[in-house]
Amino acid sequence: MSKRMDMPKESGYDAWLHYRRDRHVKQMPAWCRVIVVHETDDEVLQTAASELQQGLASMFGQQPKISTVPAHEPFVALGTFQDHPCVAERFSAEEQAEVSAEGYRIRGVEVSELAGLTGQDHADIKGRCVTVAGQTSKGVLYGVFHLLRYLQGGLDGKLKSTAKQSLHAPILDLLSNPANPIRMINHWDNMDGSVERGYAGASIFYNNNAFTTNMERLRDYARLLASVGIQALSINNVNVHQVETELITDRFLPDVAKVAAIFRAYGIQIYLSINYASPIQLGGLTTADPLDPDVAEWWQTKAREIYAAVPDLGGFVVKADSENRPGPFSYGRHHADGANMLADALRPYGGRVIWRCFVYDCKQDWRDRKTDRARAAFDHFKPLDGLFRDNVILQIKNGPMDFQVREPVSPLFGALEATQVLLEFQIAQEYTGQQKHLCYLVPQWKEVLDFDTYAQGKGSTIKRIVSGALHNSSNSNSHRGKAIVHANSGSLQEKPTHHIPKPTNFGIAAVSNIGADTNWTGHLLAQSNLYGYGRLAWDPDLSADEIADEWVRLTFSGQGKDNGDTELIPTIKQMLLDSWNIYESYTAPLGVGWMVSPNHHYGPDVDGYEYSMWGTYHFADCWGIGVDRTTATGTGYAGHYFPPVAGIYESIDSCPDELLLFFHHVPYTHVLHSGQTVIQHIYDTHFEGAERAAHLHATWISLREQLHETIYEQVLTRLEHQAEHAEEWRDRINTYFYRKSGIPDEKNRPIY
Amino acid sequence: MSKRMDMPKESGYDAWLHYRRDRHVKQMPAWCRVIVVHETDDEVLQTAASELQQGLASMFGQQPKISTVPAHEPFVALGTFQDHPCVAERFSAEEQAEVSAEGYRIRGVEVSELAGLTGQDHADIKGRCVTVAGQTSKGVLYGVFHLLRYLQGGLDGKLKSTAKQSLHAPILDLLSNPANPIRMINHWDNMDGSVERGYAGASIFYNNNAFTTNMERLRDYARLLASVGIQALSINNVNVHQVETELITDRFLPDVAKVAAIFRAYGIQIYLSINYASPIQLGGLTTADPLDPDVAEWWQTKAREIYAAVPDLGGFVVKADSENRPGPFSYGRHHADGANMLADALRPYGGRVIWRCFVYDCKQDWRDRKTDRARAAFDHFKPLDGLFRDNVILQIKNGPMDFQVREPVSPLFGALEATQVLLEFQIAQEYTGQQKHLCYLVPQWKEVLDFDTYAQGKGSTIKRIVSGALHNSSNSNSHRGKAIVHANSGSLQEKPTHHIPKPTNFGIAAVSNIGADTNWTGHLLAQSNLYGYGRLAWDPDLSADEIADEWVRLTFSGQGKDNGDTELIPTIKQMLLDSWNIYESYTAPLGVGWMVSPNHHYGPDVDGYEYSMWGTYHFADCWGIGVDRTTATGTGYAGHYFPPVAGIYESIDSCPDELLLFFHHVPYTHVLHSGQTVIQHIYDTHFEGAERAAHLHATWISLREQLHETIYEQVLTRLEHQAEHAEEWRDRINTYFYRKSGIPDEKNRPIY
């Protein structure tokens, strides 16, 4: 069933699901020798039982029995509150009601029953089953993965425990509901097998303009995703090229259905990226105008065909009028026209339209300092707020530019009051070292999620906006918002809100970082970003530290030659936690971004995008650097935020150092809050950054004896490259600014 | 026979061989109604007769007869001095002896006989035949093309005539011998159909890893080449990839033979670029060490196979130990070891080894200012002078870098005293506008050819070096040179010279600028570079103006709607003559070079190669710019030249402005000989350059009524693009230097 068996041990293929056997445990604990699950043809529940069975077998060297009836021996019970009395009976009606659609409860033995007993007695106590329960089988599946995490010792950050507890009947009693209704991953895979911005080998979905035949690999991927709560997956690149345009035709729909079936068993819904010009390219129409009745009809017919093949398709992801992709602009229509027409076609089948806001002028004139790419998404979409159907979701990148190592949050979050939104992160390290450099991105994502927009006063954090919580509360508490447009409103006019549905069309999406490399992510440590993304999408309140702790434990616990986890776990965790800051320090300074080689975006090129048409400038001259985005003298972008944020960015005195050059053009001699001048800050951070990259490398070498050889070597070569490449970054950035400013380094270090 | 017939009129396909009919000529002049040629199976002589027949037919609307015996009517006779008494009898023994192997004499009616006669009488005069004669049939062929040029009115620059003269029996009496024994074109075509640095469509030789089946196109290409005296052609890229490595195997040799046959009929010898690692890749040997007897034997066997298939193959072109190509360095051997081993294998068949000197460290550290790529060819090859076999020729690029718009000449010319050399030009406009910008390169080539190296005192011009004339005179007049090593010397030791052969292994090669575009060169006006290269290789004493005049007349005479040549010819000629200077003025200033986008080399990117490993730096900082290549304080490159050249370049006071930044690092405020500062020179030339590019465009528009529509449009779109792109160059270069220097333009023009 699984490709895993064919893979070499410690190749990284099992990622955080390796379920290593602890050599100190001689036999399987009594409580988990039987798994009780109601007879069912619910695939996801079957998956849950099977995952638990396999996981326990791997950890304890013995296969638990699956039984449909409770035994007299201890057991672990799985199911929804409806499935099985032995599940339901452990939770009060109130406790059951607290569980959301995809949430779960896990209850182990009661703590009170343990008083005075030693571990060996646990098998004999009353109330001795462990129960994993949900409203739905998906909830149960997530609960099972939680339980397995717990048992692996890579414990949920909130559930500290000792190794001893994890071996015996778990003393758990917990409720977990996902914060975000949609927890999605976007693949930028092309059918020729390439992956746009892919840094871990070829596509696992396609090769040679056909679907893969390696369904085991897809199933193993589904496991990884489900284990961290991902339940939505778009399987092709948002830039939909010629062959991929045909994914919604007979040529490929049978294949899409096969892939959907694999992911369905893990509770994951498939989405397709579509080509907005399909009516022309596939349908032979002369137009793709969203207001043309033939176009609307073409999409309705097409939707019928698609849903006949894949009845539970999530819907479409659409990149339109962006970077030369076709869209409604060609016909003088706006994005809402385009999205709503598609939404109406998908509505009968429960499908969603996820419409990307990454829209800007990619043929900008670098001479023109008034046009500001950072403004583009806001300028395009803010005026359309309230005009979208209730099955349209706008997908907004975390920042206004494009996944730079440092950007402010997109001001669209909060500004769209009557529109459903998805936050878009990029797990793929396009601008953050391309999985050759270590860059644990969870701290960056945390800063975004915790950012307070003040859209509805203090506490209007991004995480509350994208989860729908703020929308929900604002719409029930007040009527300041405009309504999401319901299909039968039949008009794009603004309407007062009457009925506000439960906001299920909110959440987070992220661009995948995996590929056909054996360890999925190329850089083994980049698995932490996939893991962390899923965990954070489930629970944005987890800290970067907690998530790193979980991932390192799950990945490395017990893998070393001498189980020397005491040093291994905290050391690797610290490497992760330091890595974003290290990467930032030797690349583009103070939030200015870019400075990478055009096209492939790897490696330093300070002027690489300076005179291009992409709208990405730093305006460095011999006096200073930075982009004036103030309302007073600049592009006005700072004014897109709510007060007090707008004011903080507007003023050079209050603007945080790390975003200074994003918002202001300053002389090199400007003194930062840190007390350092801008130029000396550039020199210092770049020298330090390269040193710290070298230290990451040295640290890894120090762990050699505690790591399996193949794992050690995999990571070693990348850290080695990173250390060298950080020196190249250091020297090129420092030299560029020294040559330009003429101001020498105070510490007189080598600059060329 | 010819593809020409299928092509639309005025597509540019006929290039300078269109032989338009002059509407003023009502009937064929008497003197050319019969072509007398000896019965022969000499293919080249047949070609000559056939070309003359076709050309005359096209110009006069009537097919001349071909006859083996002189008629009583006037006739035109072709042949070698040996072929036919009516050819030989018109030249004295002395006159015959003055003709070299590939030269020719043409003698028309005697001037004295014309005294007092009007045109109509010409047919009746005595001595009334026109004779084209040579030592060889190749000479006759070149003579025929000369005669046709003359008749077309696009007269040889040395033979001014009136339209009237060209219509009637030509009053010619001329001798023409080619200056350069080898006049070669190098194709950088790959078998997948791509052309490295090709700007005129796909390869005409290959597609889809096979040879073309379009032999008519090859034949038409052969005509173009032969018409300007080209007689050597390498047919595959010097970077020999996997498939092309097999060109010397049974897989492709039959195809090579077919292609060779086509070019043979036009007197052109084929060469192949070979992969130095062939013994490993094809032969299964473990080494390609030139001193390994198995390797030498493998090549000897291989040569036997190759020459069995193509008995008159010219030989091999070899790029070894250059830009990651394999070569003798891998085995601790030097270039002479590598070249001589191959030369010995080819010697029995009269084959040559053309060994490229484009060897440098392409993994240089930009931080290291001591390593100088400009030094590389000299440093590698000067020590090997005198060690090469007499069928080895070193091919040296005109400058020390790589075909920049402005470079000094390579100091290897003249420094190699006992080595046969080919000068390498690039007709393809890799760094000079890629056939989107107009850049007539003949003036640049003329500067190179006329440059006096002072290698053996005043008059040691490049053209005398590459033609072998200097070598010849120095070896006959003195014994200061070391000898070219003869095969049976059997040793790499220096030897005193005893027998100096006639230097036939000298000459000029150039990288092709043609492709499968209908008009061959993409930019129609870029045909002038192919034409001009051929003419210059034949006669380096022709001026750029004379060649432009010829080409414009041949291409445009009588093509306009109203034959309005009076304005057309001088206007287009002036556009050509101005174009190199215009291109130089808006691109990299003062000889510093590069400043182009990496990889594709098109468009401005001032720092594009500044921090790369390619050895191509300008070192611009806020104070100044340029590369110190002096012996006093720099890399010492200037010392590679002979005095007084070395001294001229060494001193900032005597170094010519146009090469200042190639040899010196100077402040922006340095005052040029022109009286302008460096920075103001940059601003001025860039503003002027863009204006002049716009003027080219406007000038072309002014010619609209006089040009055929398709020709007009073809060129118009390119000049339009050039004018726009020149503004981009202007603004990027100016902005870069203003931002860097902080020095404003004196004239306060817009800089960003």
Short mmCIF file of C-alpha atoms in Angstrom, two decimals, chain B residues 49 137 190-191 198 211 223 255 287 309 348-349 374-375 399 411 430 448 475 487 548 570 573 657 694 708 717 719:
data_model
loop_
_atom_site.label_atom_id
_atom_site.label_comp_id
_atom_site.label_asym_id
_atom_site.label_seq_id
_atom_site.Cartn_x
_atom_site.Cartn_y
_atom_site.Cartn_z
CA ALA B 49 29.40 29.04 -66.06
CA SER B 137 38.40 27.00 -61.36
CA ASN B 190 23.66 22.69 -32.84
CA MET B 191 21.98 19.60 -34.19
CA GLY B 198 22.05 32.96 -33.46
CA PHE B 211 20.66 16.98 -40.86
CA ARG B 223 26.32 30.75 -53.56
CA ASP B 255 25.27 13.36 -44.12
CA THR B 287 41.57 8.89 -21.32
CA ALA B 309 33.74 9.62 -46.25
CA PRO B 348 48.08 12.18 -44.24
CA TYR B 349 44.90 13.66 -45.67
CA ALA B 374 42.34 39.94 -20.87
CA ARG B 375 45.74 38.37 -20.18
CA GLY B 399 40.27 41.30 -29.00
CA PRO B 411 48.33 41.19 -28.31
CA GLU B 430 26.15 38.91 -30.00
CA VAL B 448 41.49 45.83 -36.26
CA ASN B 475 61.16 34.41 -42.38
CA ALA B 487 55.53 16.57 -38.56
CA ALA B 548 29.03 49.67 -47.84
CA PRO B 570 23.83 57.24 -50.23
CA LYS B 573 25.08 53.73 -46.95
CA ASP B 657 39.77 57.95 -25.17
CA ALA B 694 15.88 57.68 -33.39
CA HIS B 708 9.54 47.78 -51.69
CA THR B 717 10.16 47.25 -37.06
CA LEU B 719 14.75 50.28 -36.26
#
